[in-house]
Short mmCIF file of C-alpha atoms in Angstrom, two decimals:
data_model
loop_
_atom_site.label_atom_id
_atom_site.label_comp_id
_atom_site.label_asym_id
_atom_site.label_seq_id
_atom_site.Cartn_x
_atom_site.Cartn_y
_atom_site.Cartn_z
CA UNK A 1 -34.85 -66.16 72.97
CA UNK A 2 -37.08 -65.63 70.81
CA UNK A 3 -36.63 -62.29 68.76
CA UNK A 4 -39.75 -60.36 68.20
CA UNK A 5 -40.27 -60.02 64.39
CA UNK A 6 -41.03 -56.59 64.77
CA UNK A 7 -38.07 -55.24 66.18
CA UNK A 8 -36.03 -57.11 63.67
CA UNK A 9 -37.87 -55.59 60.71
CA UNK A 10 -37.18 -52.52 62.34
CA UNK A 11 -33.53 -52.59 62.65
CA UNK A 12 -33.22 -53.97 59.12
CA UNK A 13 -35.03 -51.20 57.75
CA UNK A 14 -32.73 -48.81 60.37
CA UNK A 15 -29.56 -50.45 59.39
CA UNK A 16 -31.13 -50.01 55.06
CA UNK A 17 -31.62 -46.62 55.53
CA UNK A 18 -28.23 -45.79 57.30
CA UNK A 19 -26.40 -47.61 55.04
CA UNK A 20 -27.70 -45.58 52.48
CA UNK A 21 -27.52 -41.92 53.47
CA UNK A 22 -23.96 -43.39 54.16
CA UNK A 23 -23.06 -44.14 50.36
CA UNK A 24 -24.91 -40.74 49.55
CA UNK A 25 -22.87 -39.25 51.72
CA UNK A 26 -19.69 -40.66 49.95
CA UNK A 27 -20.77 -39.52 46.61
CA UNK A 28 -21.87 -35.87 46.83
CA UNK A 29 -19.94 -34.68 49.42
CA UNK A 30 -16.63 -36.47 50.15
CA UNK A 31 -13.89 -34.73 48.80
CA UNK A 32 -11.32 -37.97 48.55
CA UNK A 33 -10.17 -38.83 44.91
CA UNK A 34 -9.59 -42.18 44.32
CA UNK A 35 -7.21 -42.60 41.79
CA UNK A 36 -6.61 -45.87 39.77
CA UNK A 37 -3.26 -45.27 39.68
CA UNK A 38 -0.89 -47.45 42.09
CA UNK A 39 0.93 -45.04 44.34
CA UNK A 40 4.60 -46.31 45.17
CA UNK A 41 7.00 -45.04 48.36
CA UNK A 42 10.28 -43.67 46.50
CA UNK A 43 12.66 -43.07 48.56
CA UNK A 44 15.41 -39.90 48.10
CA UNK A 45 18.58 -39.21 49.87
CA UNK A 46 18.72 -36.53 53.32
CA UNK A 47 19.59 -33.01 52.30
CA UNK A 48 22.01 -33.42 55.23
CA UNK A 49 22.89 -36.85 56.67
CA UNK A 50 22.38 -39.30 53.52
CA UNK A 51 20.26 -41.22 54.38
CA UNK A 52 17.36 -42.14 53.40
CA UNK A 53 13.77 -41.03 54.21
CA UNK A 54 10.40 -42.96 52.59
CA UNK A 55 8.34 -40.54 51.22
CA UNK A 56 5.22 -41.20 49.61
CA UNK A 57 5.45 -39.51 45.89
CA UNK A 58 3.02 -38.20 43.43
CA UNK A 59 0.74 -40.06 41.31
CA UNK A 60 3.12 -42.25 39.18
CA UNK A 61 2.79 -42.25 35.23
CA UNK A 62 4.40 -45.20 33.51
CA UNK A 63 5.11 -42.67 30.19
CA UNK A 64 6.28 -40.13 31.66
CA UNK A 65 9.66 -40.60 30.30
CA UNK A 66 8.51 -40.95 26.64
CA UNK A 67 5.89 -38.10 27.00
CA UNK A 68 9.03 -35.67 28.15
CA UNK A 69 11.33 -37.29 25.19
CA UNK A 70 8.52 -36.35 23.32
CA UNK A 71 7.85 -32.86 24.29
CA UNK A 72 11.91 -31.64 23.70
CA UNK A 73 11.61 -33.71 20.29
CA UNK A 74 8.90 -31.70 19.12
CA UNK A 75 10.11 -28.32 20.52
CA UNK A 76 13.55 -28.71 18.77
CA UNK A 77 11.44 -29.31 15.48
CA UNK A 78 9.36 -26.16 16.02
CA UNK A 79 12.23 -24.32 16.89
CA UNK A 80 14.55 -25.55 13.18
CA UNK A 81 11.17 -24.83 11.34
CA UNK A 82 11.39 -20.68 12.81
CA UNK A 83 14.36 -20.63 11.82
CA UNK A 84 14.43 -22.78 8.01
CA UNK A 85 11.13 -19.60 7.61
CA UNK A 86 13.06 -17.24 8.90
CA UNK A 87 16.19 -17.66 6.19
CA UNK A 88 13.07 -18.10 4.05
CA UNK A 89 12.83 -14.80 4.65
CA UNK A 90 15.50 -13.55 4.77
CA UNK A 91 16.65 -14.68 1.37
CA UNK A 92 13.40 -13.89 -0.51
CA UNK A 93 13.21 -10.69 -2.69
CA UNK A 94 11.71 -7.84 -1.16
CA UNK A 95 8.66 -6.33 -2.51
CA UNK A 96 7.86 -2.70 -2.36
CA UNK A 97 4.22 -1.29 -2.41
CA UNK A 98 3.90 1.53 -4.00
CA UNK A 99 0.84 3.73 -4.14
CA UNK A 100 -0.03 6.29 -6.55
CA UNK A 101 -3.03 8.57 -6.10
CA UNK A 102 -3.66 10.61 -9.15
CA UNK A 103 -6.00 14.06 -7.75
CA UNK A 104 -4.61 16.10 -10.74
CA UNK A 105 -4.74 15.57 -14.86
CA UNK A 106 -0.92 14.75 -14.94
CA UNK A 107 -1.51 11.62 -12.97
CA UNK A 108 -2.82 10.20 -15.86
CA UNK A 109 0.43 11.11 -17.97
CA UNK A 110 2.43 8.76 -15.30
CA UNK A 111 0.49 6.09 -15.47
CA UNK A 112 -0.15 5.52 -18.67
CA UNK A 113 2.17 7.43 -20.82
CA UNK A 114 5.12 6.80 -18.62
CA UNK A 115 4.95 3.35 -16.28
CA UNK A 116 2.20 2.04 -19.31
CA UNK A 117 -0.20 0.77 -16.63
CA UNK A 118 -3.53 -0.36 -17.34
CA UNK A 119 -6.52 1.32 -15.88
CA UNK A 120 -10.14 0.51 -15.50
CA UNK A 121 -12.74 1.01 -15.93
CA UNK A 122 -11.88 2.44 -19.48
CA UNK A 123 -14.72 4.79 -19.62
CA UNK A 124 -12.95 8.46 -19.01
CA UNK A 125 -15.53 10.01 -17.35
CA UNK A 126 -15.87 7.44 -14.69
CA UNK A 127 -15.72 8.60 -11.36
CA UNK A 128 -13.16 6.00 -9.71
CA UNK A 129 -10.33 4.73 -11.65
CA UNK A 130 -7.33 1.78 -10.88
CA UNK A 131 -4.79 0.02 -12.32
CA UNK A 132 -1.98 -2.16 -11.20
CA UNK A 133 1.30 -2.68 -12.45
CA UNK A 134 4.73 -5.25 -11.63
CA UNK A 135 8.27 -3.12 -12.26
CA UNK A 136 10.97 -5.75 -10.96
CA UNK A 137 10.56 -5.56 -7.00
CA UNK A 138 7.75 -2.47 -7.28
CA UNK A 139 3.99 -3.40 -7.00
CA UNK A 140 3.00 -0.31 -7.99
CA UNK A 141 -1.33 0.68 -8.03
CA UNK A 142 -2.91 3.91 -9.27
CA UNK A 143 -6.40 5.52 -7.86
CA UNK A 144 -7.63 8.48 -9.87
CA UNK A 145 -11.41 10.00 -10.38
CA UNK A 146 -13.97 12.24 -8.51
CA UNK A 147 -14.77 9.48 -5.92
CA UNK A 148 -11.14 9.08 -5.06
CA UNK A 149 -12.01 11.13 -1.79
CA UNK A 150 -9.46 10.94 1.81
CA UNK A 151 -10.25 7.79 3.75
CA UNK A 152 -11.90 6.09 1.17
CA UNK A 153 -8.44 4.46 -0.47
CA UNK A 154 -7.09 1.21 0.88
CA UNK A 155 -4.21 1.70 2.66
CA UNK A 156 -1.62 -1.05 1.29
CA UNK A 157 1.64 0.36 0.41
CA UNK A 158 5.13 1.33 1.68
CA UNK A 159 5.62 4.20 -0.02
CA UNK A 160 2.84 6.88 -1.47
CA UNK A 161 3.31 8.71 -4.55
CA UNK A 162 0.58 11.80 -4.66
CA UNK A 163 0.23 14.16 -7.94
CA UNK A 164 -1.08 17.23 -7.15
CA UNK A 165 -2.27 20.44 -8.50
CA UNK A 166 -1.28 23.78 -7.32
CA UNK A 167 -1.04 25.72 -10.63
CA UNK A 168 -4.04 28.37 -9.14
CA UNK A 169 -4.78 29.46 -5.59
CA UNK A 170 -8.24 27.09 -5.31
CA UNK A 171 -6.46 24.09 -6.67
CA UNK A 172 -3.82 24.68 -3.66
CA UNK A 173 -6.53 24.79 -1.21
CA UNK A 174 -7.92 21.84 -2.45
CA UNK A 175 -4.39 20.17 -2.49
CA UNK A 176 -3.69 21.39 0.76
CA UNK A 177 -6.21 19.44 2.12
CA UNK A 178 -4.31 16.09 0.53
CA UNK A 179 -1.26 17.02 2.33
CA UNK A 180 -2.40 17.11 5.72
CA UNK A 181 -4.14 14.18 5.22
CA UNK A 182 -0.99 12.24 4.27
CA UNK A 183 0.77 13.86 6.94
CA UNK A 184 -1.78 12.16 9.53
CA UNK A 185 -1.03 8.60 7.77
CA UNK A 186 2.52 9.21 8.15
CA UNK A 187 2.54 9.93 12.24
CA UNK A 188 -0.13 7.05 12.36
CA UNK A 189 3.17 5.46 10.80
CA UNK A 190 0.95 3.94 7.96
CA UNK A 191 3.14 5.47 5.46
CA UNK A 192 6.98 5.49 5.39
CA UNK A 193 7.53 7.13 2.54
CA UNK A 194 5.96 10.03 0.55
CA UNK A 195 7.11 11.21 -2.79
CA UNK A 196 4.41 14.53 -4.74
CA UNK A 197 4.39 15.44 -8.35
CA UNK A 198 3.00 18.86 -8.40
CA UNK A 199 1.49 20.64 -11.42
CA UNK A 200 3.20 24.56 -10.50
CA UNK A 201 2.92 28.01 -10.93
CA UNK A 202 4.15 29.05 -14.34
CA UNK A 203 5.69 32.29 -12.20
CA UNK A 204 7.48 29.59 -9.33
CA UNK A 205 4.79 30.81 -6.80
CA UNK A 206 5.53 27.22 -5.10
CA UNK A 207 6.36 28.51 -1.33
CA UNK A 208 3.01 26.97 0.06
CA UNK A 209 4.67 23.70 -0.27
CA UNK A 210 7.83 24.18 1.16
CA UNK A 211 6.88 23.27 4.89
CA UNK A 212 5.70 19.78 3.66
CA UNK A 213 9.21 18.99 2.57
CA UNK A 214 11.51 17.23 4.72
CA UNK A 215 14.26 19.90 4.35
CA UNK A 216 12.16 22.19 5.69
CA UNK A 217 10.77 19.62 8.49
CA UNK A 218 7.81 18.39 6.72
CA UNK A 219 6.96 14.27 5.89
CA UNK A 220 7.59 14.90 2.19
CA UNK A 221 10.95 13.02 0.96
CA UNK A 222 11.31 13.78 -2.77
CA UNK A 223 9.09 16.74 -4.87
CA UNK A 224 8.62 16.45 -8.93
CA UNK A 225 8.10 20.03 -10.06
CA UNK A 226 5.77 21.22 -13.46
CA UNK A 227 7.80 24.57 -14.61
CA UNK A 228 11.37 25.46 -13.34
CA UNK A 229 11.78 26.48 -10.30
CA UNK A 230 14.98 27.56 -7.97
CA UNK A 231 14.57 24.20 -5.57
CA UNK A 232 15.23 22.20 -8.32
CA UNK A 233 18.43 20.60 -6.95
CA UNK A 234 18.19 16.40 -8.24
CA UNK A 235 18.40 15.57 -4.80
CA UNK A 236 14.64 16.25 -3.32
CA UNK A 237 13.50 18.48 -5.84
CA UNK A 238 13.48 17.47 -9.54
CA UNK A 239 11.85 19.22 -12.60
CA UNK A 240 8.99 16.97 -14.43
CA UNK A 241 7.97 18.12 -17.51
CA UNK A 242 4.19 18.83 -17.94
CA UNK A 243 3.37 16.02 -20.32
CA UNK A 244 0.95 14.96 -22.51
CA UNK A 245 -3.01 16.77 -22.32
CA UNK A 246 -4.40 13.40 -22.02
CA UNK A 247 -7.64 15.05 -21.61
CA UNK A 248 -7.31 15.48 -25.81
CA UNK A 249 -7.00 12.05 -26.87
CA UNK A 250 -4.00 11.71 -27.45
CA UNK A 251 -2.84 8.57 -28.63
CA UNK A 252 -0.66 6.00 -27.19
CA UNK A 253 2.63 6.13 -29.26
CA UNK A 254 5.25 3.56 -28.19
CA UNK A 255 8.93 4.23 -28.91
CA UNK A 256 10.64 1.50 -31.29
CA UNK A 257 14.24 1.46 -32.50
CA UNK A 258 13.02 3.26 -35.98
CA UNK A 259 12.06 6.47 -33.53
CA UNK A 260 15.48 6.20 -31.65
CA UNK A 261 18.62 5.47 -33.54
CA UNK A 262 17.27 7.25 -37.57
CA UNK A 263 17.91 10.35 -38.08
CA UNK A 264 16.04 13.16 -37.92
CA UNK A 265 15.95 16.15 -40.29
CA UNK A 266 14.89 18.77 -37.67
CA UNK A 267 16.52 19.82 -34.10
CA UNK A 268 13.25 20.34 -31.95
CA UNK A 269 9.37 20.39 -33.04
CA UNK A 270 6.62 22.38 -30.98
CA UNK A 271 2.69 21.48 -30.73
CA UNK A 272 0.64 23.32 -28.78
CA UNK A 273 -2.23 25.71 -27.68
CA UNK A 274 -1.73 29.38 -27.65
CA UNK A 275 -3.87 31.34 -26.47
CA UNK A 276 -3.42 34.76 -24.72
CA UNK A 277 -1.13 35.39 -22.33
CA UNK A 278 0.40 32.68 -21.70
CA UNK A 279 3.81 30.51 -21.26
CA UNK A 280 3.32 28.87 -24.97
CA UNK A 281 2.60 32.42 -26.28
CA UNK A 282 5.90 33.42 -25.48
CA UNK A 283 7.48 30.30 -26.17
CA UNK A 284 6.88 31.21 -30.03
CA UNK A 285 7.55 34.44 -29.63
CA UNK A 286 11.14 33.25 -29.07
CA UNK A 287 11.32 30.88 -31.72
CA UNK A 288 10.53 33.31 -34.39
CA UNK A 289 13.55 35.57 -32.47
CA UNK A 290 15.94 33.24 -32.17
CA UNK A 291 15.47 32.26 -35.93
CA UNK A 292 14.62 28.68 -34.97
CA UNK A 293 11.73 28.38 -37.11
CA UNK A 294 14.28 26.76 -39.62
CA UNK A 295 15.57 24.23 -37.47
CA UNK A 296 11.95 22.96 -35.79
CA UNK A 297 8.70 22.32 -36.73
CA UNK A 298 6.41 24.83 -34.99
CA UNK A 299 2.50 24.53 -35.08
CA UNK A 300 0.59 26.22 -32.69
CA UNK A 301 -3.68 25.77 -32.66
CA UNK A 302 -5.70 28.68 -32.03
CA UNK A 303 -9.38 28.01 -32.84
CA UNK A 304 -9.94 24.71 -30.73
CA UNK A 305 -13.21 24.93 -29.55
CA UNK A 306 -14.22 22.87 -26.55
CA UNK A 307 -17.73 22.04 -26.09
CA UNK A 308 -18.90 20.23 -23.01
CA UNK A 309 -15.45 19.73 -21.71
CA UNK A 310 -14.19 17.99 -25.06
CA UNK A 311 -12.84 19.55 -28.27
CA UNK A 312 -14.89 19.31 -31.29
CA UNK A 313 -14.27 16.59 -33.59
CA UNK A 314 -12.45 18.46 -36.20
CA UNK A 315 -10.00 19.89 -33.89
CA UNK A 316 -9.14 15.92 -32.08
CA UNK A 317 -8.08 15.15 -35.70
CA UNK A 318 -5.58 18.00 -36.02
CA UNK A 319 -4.12 16.81 -32.71
CA UNK A 320 -3.79 13.59 -33.49
CA UNK A 321 -2.68 13.94 -36.69
CA UNK A 322 0.31 16.88 -36.12
CA UNK A 323 1.37 14.62 -33.15
CA UNK A 324 2.34 11.93 -35.58
CA UNK A 325 3.99 14.02 -38.50
CA UNK A 326 5.94 15.63 -34.82
CA UNK A 327 6.72 12.47 -33.46
CA UNK A 328 8.45 10.85 -36.97
CA UNK A 329 10.29 13.97 -37.81
CA UNK A 330 11.04 15.83 -34.67
CA UNK A 331 13.83 15.11 -31.48
CA UNK A 332 12.36 17.18 -29.03
CA UNK A 333 8.64 17.05 -28.55
CA UNK A 334 6.98 19.72 -26.57
CA UNK A 335 3.51 19.51 -25.79
CA UNK A 336 1.03 22.22 -24.21
CA UNK A 337 -2.38 21.50 -22.53
CA UNK A 338 -4.76 24.64 -22.41
#
């Protein structure tokens, strides 16, 4: 029987199209995953009859046991490393970061004369001055100047020392704003401990800072107060020296063995600026009435003239000269500030 060529050709075309469609379906639409890993049958004991029930297991990974061992060893190494670092941190000496914000002139006395810290820039009229100092386990940083304002000082510390002026009502209002700013830092746990160095009122009118002390429910741990006060108890309130009038260019005099051990012919000395109704005027009167002028060197400067906030050259030289004489011959040294 002769098969028509036309029909044979059409049959071949049809088979080709059908195979192409089937192949396209398997490629683009089939969800069956063909794994290249051989599947094996695993036998597992039954839960009740103890017989073996064959089942088709998951895809077999010939390196599975090695990978489990590797991961276990890696986790042990990580845990051992964490314990090692924890031991290092525990044995490492703890360091404390303390910032000092100088918003009163006595802050310079604290930083330069007591802590002997550096200060940059050296220009005394710079808007922003700062310094860093390390002492034993404490890292000190100091910021002062008109540009040191609330919210613009880098906060990298455990404790804060705030140097304030509370000698007159205008200064009290300014200092109160700083204390409220620090209160917010304490409440947000940014600052842990707070100490205040305060140039207080000469007549002991310092009640305004009382609510900020911890003893009255505040946040100030320690208060260092210039001028005597009934609050001083050497526990949380300490008396602080008025210090050196740094803005009058007093030179830095570092103590040495000769200054400490040498015999001095005078009991004390006084160098100060005396003006009407000042506490220094009362001090000079007491020295004279007690006949201590024979025991002490007393130098009062009355006529210094300030020009644009600076002492004239003659007055500055007098201060420096008498300062050195007093340091060499006196046992106690009192400095007054305008």
